Amino acid sequence: MITQSLISEIVSKQRQFFYTGTTKDVSFRIAQLKKLKQAILQYDSEIAEALKADLNKPEFEVYVAEFLMIFTDIADAIKQLKNWVKPQRKGVEVAFLPGSAYLYPEPLGVALIIAPWNYPFQLSLLPLVGAIAAGNCAIVKPSEIAPHTSHVINKVISKIFPREYIAVVEGGVETTQELLQEKFDHIFFTGGTAVGKIIMKEAAKHLTPVTLELGGKNPCIVDTDINLEVSTRRIAWGKFLNAGQTCIAPDYLLVHKSIKEKLLTALADSIKEFYDAHPIESQDYARIISQKHYNRLVNFIEGDIYFGGEHNSEKLFIAPTVINNVSWQDSIMEEEIFGPILPIIEYEDINEVITAINSRPKPLALYLFSNNKNLQARILRETSSGGVCINDTIKHYGVASLPFGGVGDSGIGKYHGKASFDVFSHYKSVLKRGFAFDMKLLYPPYEGKLPLLKRLFGKN
Ligand code: NAD
């Protein structure tokens, strides 16, 4: 196990390396991003095997849901970096003329990235792309709950980057706690809300800024004005991808009473189309990450089970499951499900739906299936969530121009694309002046100057 003194040594060496200025060079940053992409491609099958071992993740999903965003963000950063690093010229008030104002983006220094287990590769390396693009050094702490992926990340990163630049520190909760004893310039955490609070408390001791990418219960409202087949396909895909272990999976459905029976039938058809009548045999369906999570999830399989419900402890398998006639008071509605179990709550009055959503912690994602433009506008106006996707699920996450993150209990800060560069940058405010026109009005002695000052500025 890694010791506190070794962690301190890595942090201190990274700080020394940062102060050499090497990481600030734009061509250096671009070269490292290219190296990272090359390494992922070179080790793609080993990475896919690790993800299979940890989550039975299908290779297709490794490309779509683990690699694609990393490649998109790397390509975006390589293309845009020369623009992103440019000082941005800003306006200057008359009082400070002659002068010019700028925002200079500068790297923060040494960053700590803490990742969860559900997309263990992407969520370790996607923030790293932002850290590298912005010119930082970084320590990545992958999730110990996905050990094979953690090892392969360590292997790939230590092959391409020296430890004084980018280091991977493997280990469990104790290791994370040791890391948190150090002073970092930024902590980027992805994980659950409860642990997010611990991270923020520890970071506060060093006054370290944090990005917290957290979870929550994401509502999915299904109105009557929809294309039933397309809707249920998109809902089933978003819910059962990675066996429901997705932070932005629709957690529960709020379905209009008049369409519910048809929707349930179509949903069952979509699930069968995706994973066959025997999903335990499907090559395209993931497993639950651990016995602990399996046990937690199995407790939710009760009540009016409309579809699925089968489970196998030895294989950590839980079938795509739909539970009908759920009420807000049921235990499944108390915490984020984070598994392949979909509760259905029916509604007749959209006002009640909006009130219920607003009386709970703000979710990371909110989904609405409806062609009704008035309803779309109303949901956007009257609810708050990290993001919204209308008539689809998950896919807003993939749009690099849309910063991704939560609000309230679902997180602090946003990333992806340029937003990732911004997270790991400090925008330094700079005013440049020459020596002409030194306005003496501002300097003491002040006697007799106030009326003029009031005339000049007081009326604004
Ligand atoms: P987690 O919070 O249990 O763990 C995440 C990381 O925190 C791990 O690396 C772990 O070592 C560390 N950790 C755990 N307990 C700790 C403690 N007491 N002190 C210090 N460090 C500790 O999260 P998880 O179970 O790996 O992931 C699931 C959660 O993450 C879900 O709530 C999900 O919604 C959320 N999530 C959010 C996003 C997002 O982008 N917003 C993405 C994926 C997952």
JSON list of C-alpha atoms and ligand atoms in Angstrom, two decimals, residues 114-118 123 141 143-144 173 176-177 189-192 195 198 213-215 247 336 338 364 404, ligand 1:
[
{"chain": "A", "resi": 114, "resn": "ILE", "atom": "CA", "xyz": [-10.88, 11.03, -7.76]},
{"chain": "A", "resi": 115, "resn": "ALA", "atom": "CA", "xyz": [-13.00, 8.67, -9.87]},
{"chain": "A", "resi": 116, "resn": "PRO", "atom": "CA", "xyz": [-15.93, 6.28, -9.28]},
{"chain": "A", "resi": 117, "resn": "TRP", "atom": "CA", "xyz": [-16.34, 2.68, -10.49]},
{"chain": "A", "resi": 118, "resn": "ASN", "atom": "CA", "xyz": [-19.27, 2.82, -12.93]},
{"chain": "A", "resi": 123, "resn": "LEU", "atom": "CA", "xyz": [-14.30, 9.17, -15.41]},
{"chain": "A", "resi": 141, "resn": "LYS", "atom": "CA", "xyz": [-7.05, 8.11, -8.03]},
{"chain": "A", "resi": 143, "resn": "SER", "atom": "CA", "xyz": [-11.85, 3.53, -8.03]},
{"chain": "A", "resi": 144, "resn": "GLU", "atom": "CA", "xyz": [-10.73, 0.54, -6.00]},
{"chain": "A", "resi": 173, "resn": "VAL", "atom": "CA", "xyz": [-10.84, 4.80, 0.98]},
{"chain": "A", "resi": 176, "resn": "THR", "atom": "CA", "xyz": [-8.09, 8.69, -0.77]},
{"chain": "A", "resi": 177, "resn": "GLN", "atom": "CA", "xyz": [-8.08, 10.02, 2.78]},
{"chain": "A", "resi": 189, "resn": "PHE", "atom": "CA", "xyz": [-14.28, 14.40, -7.56]},
{"chain": "A", "resi": 190, "resn": "THR", "atom": "CA", "xyz": [-16.83, 12.15, -9.24]},
{"chain": "A", "resi": 191, "resn": "GLY", "atom": "CA", "xyz": [-18.89, 9.93, -6.95]},
{"chain": "A", "resi": 192, "resn": "GLY", "atom": "CA", "xyz": [-21.78, 9.84, -4.53]},
{"chain": "A", "resi": 195, "resn": "VAL", "atom": "CA", "xyz": [-18.64, 11.10, -0.12]},
{"chain": "A", "resi": 198, "resn": "ILE", "atom": "CA", "xyz": [-16.44, 14.43, 2.95]},
{"chain": "A", "resi": 213, "resn": "GLU", "atom": "CA", "xyz": [-19.70, 15.54, -10.00]},
{"chain": "A", "resi": 214, "resn": "LEU", "atom": "CA", "xyz": [-22.32, 13.75, -7.93]},
{"chain": "A", "resi": 215, "resn": "GLY", "atom": "CA", "xyz": [-25.44, 11.64, -8.40]},
{"chain": "A", "resi": 247, "resn": "CYS", "atom": "CA", "xyz": [-25.23, 8.63, -12.94]},
{"chain": "A", "resi": 336, "resn": "GLU", "atom": "CA", "xyz": [-30.56, 6.79, -6.02]},
{"chain": "A", "resi": 338, "resn": "PHE", "atom": "CA", "xyz": [-28.06, 3.03, -9.57]},
{"chain": "A", "resi": 364, "resn": "LEU", "atom": "CA", "xyz": [-28.31, 15.61, -12.14]},
{"chain": "A", "resi": 404, "resn": "PHE", "atom": "CA", "xyz": [-21.85, 18.78, -17.83]},
{"chain": "B", "resi": 1, "resn": "NAD", "atom": "P1", "xyz": [-18.18, 6.86, -4.09]},
{"chain": "B", "resi": 1, "resn": "NAD", "atom": "O1", "xyz": [-18.54, 8.22, -3.69]},
{"chain": "B", "resi": 1, "resn": "NAD", "atom": "O2", "xyz": [-18.46, 5.72, -3.15]},
{"chain": "B", "resi": 1, "resn": "NAD", "atom": "O3", "xyz": [-16.60, 6.73, -4.42]},
{"chain": "B", "resi": 1, "resn": "NAD", "atom": "C1", "xyz": [-15.90, 7.54, -5.32]},
{"chain": "B", "resi": 1, "resn": "NAD", "atom": "C2", "xyz": [-14.45, 7.66, -4.89]},
{"chain": "B", "resi": 1, "resn": "NAD", "atom": "O4", "xyz": [-14.42, 8.20, -3.58]},
{"chain": "B", "resi": 1, "resn": "NAD", "atom": "C3", "xyz": [-13.64, 6.37, -4.87]},
{"chain": "B", "resi": 1, "resn": "NAD", "atom": "O5", "xyz": [-12.42, 6.59, -5.55]},
{"chain": "B", "resi": 1, "resn": "NAD", "atom": "C4", "xyz": [-13.38, 6.10, -3.40]},
{"chain": "B", "resi": 1, "resn": "NAD", "atom": "O6", "xyz": [-12.08, 5.63, -3.15]},
{"chain": "B", "resi": 1, "resn": "NAD", "atom": "C5", "xyz": [-13.54, 7.45, -2.74]},
{"chain": "B", "resi": 1, "resn": "NAD", "atom": "N1", "xyz": [-14.16, 7.33, -1.42]},
{"chain": "B", "resi": 1, "resn": "NAD", "atom": "C6", "xyz": [-15.19, 6.53, -1.04]},
{"chain": "B", "resi": 1, "resn": "NAD", "atom": "N2", "xyz": [-15.49, 6.71, 0.27]},
{"chain": "B", "resi": 1, "resn": "NAD", "atom": "C7", "xyz": [-14.62, 7.64, 0.74]},
{"chain": "B", "resi": 1, "resn": "NAD", "atom": "C8", "xyz": [-14.42, 8.27, 2.01]},
{"chain": "B", "resi": 1, "resn": "NAD", "atom": "N3", "xyz": [-15.17, 7.94, 3.07]},
{"chain": "B", "resi": 1, "resn": "NAD", "atom": "N4", "xyz": [-13.45, 9.20, 2.12]},
{"chain": "B", "resi": 1, "resn": "NAD", "atom": "C9", "xyz": [-12.69, 9.54, 1.06]},
{"chain": "B", "resi": 1, "resn": "NAD", "atom": "N5", "xyz": [-12.83, 8.97, -0.17]},
{"chain": "B", "resi": 1, "resn": "NAD", "atom": "C10", "xyz": [-13.77, 8.05, -0.33]},
{"chain": "B", "resi": 1, "resn": "NAD", "atom": "O7", "xyz": [-18.91, 6.67, -5.47]},
{"chain": "B", "resi": 1, "resn": "NAD", "atom": "P2", "xyz": [-19.04, 5.37, -6.32]},
{"chain": "B", "resi": 1, "resn": "NAD", "atom": "O8", "xyz": [-19.85, 4.37, -5.52]},
{"chain": "B", "resi": 1, "resn": "NAD", "atom": "O9", "xyz": [-17.71, 4.94, -6.84]},
{"chain": "B", "resi": 1, "resn": "NAD", "atom": "O10", "xyz": [-19.89, 5.89, -7.56]},
{"chain": "B", "resi": 1, "resn": "NAD", "atom": "C11", "xyz": [-21.27, 5.94, -7.55]},
{"chain": "B", "resi": 1, "resn": "NAD", "atom": "C12", "xyz": [-21.79, 7.34, -7.37]},
{"chain": "B", "resi": 1, "resn": "NAD", "atom": "O11", "xyz": [-21.15, 8.24, -8.23]},
{"chain": "B", "resi": 1, "resn": "NAD", "atom": "C13", "xyz": [-23.27, 7.46, -7.71]},
{"chain": "B", "resi": 1, "resn": "NAD", "atom": "O12", "xyz": [-23.91, 8.26, -6.76]},
{"chain": "B", "resi": 1, "resn": "NAD", "atom": "C14", "xyz": [-23.27, 8.14, -9.06]},
{"chain": "B", "resi": 1, "resn": "NAD", "atom": "O13", "xyz": [-24.45, 8.86, -9.35]},
{"chain": "B", "resi": 1, "resn": "NAD", "atom": "C15", "xyz": [-22.09, 9.03, -8.94]},
{"chain": "B", "resi": 1, "resn": "NAD", "atom": "N6", "xyz": [-21.56, 9.38, -10.26]},
{"chain": "B", "resi": 1, "resn": "NAD", "atom": "C16", "xyz": [-21.64, 10.66, -10.69]},
{"chain": "B", "resi": 1, "resn": "NAD", "atom": "C17", "xyz": [-21.16, 10.98, -11.96]},
{"chain": "B", "resi": 1, "resn": "NAD", "atom": "C18", "xyz": [-21.22, 12.37, -12.50]},
{"chain": "B", "resi": 1, "resn": "NAD", "atom": "O14", "xyz": [-20.59, 12.61, -13.53]},
{"chain": "B", "resi": 1, "resn": "NAD", "atom": "N7", "xyz": [-21.92, 13.30, -11.88]},
{"chain": "B", "resi": 1, "resn": "NAD", "atom": "C19", "xyz": [-20.61, 9.98, -12.76]},
{"chain": "B", "resi": 1, "resn": "NAD", "atom": "C20", "xyz": [-20.55, 8.69, -12.27]},
{"chain": "B", "resi": 1, "resn": "NAD", "atom": "C21", "xyz": [-21.01, 8.38, -11.01]}
]
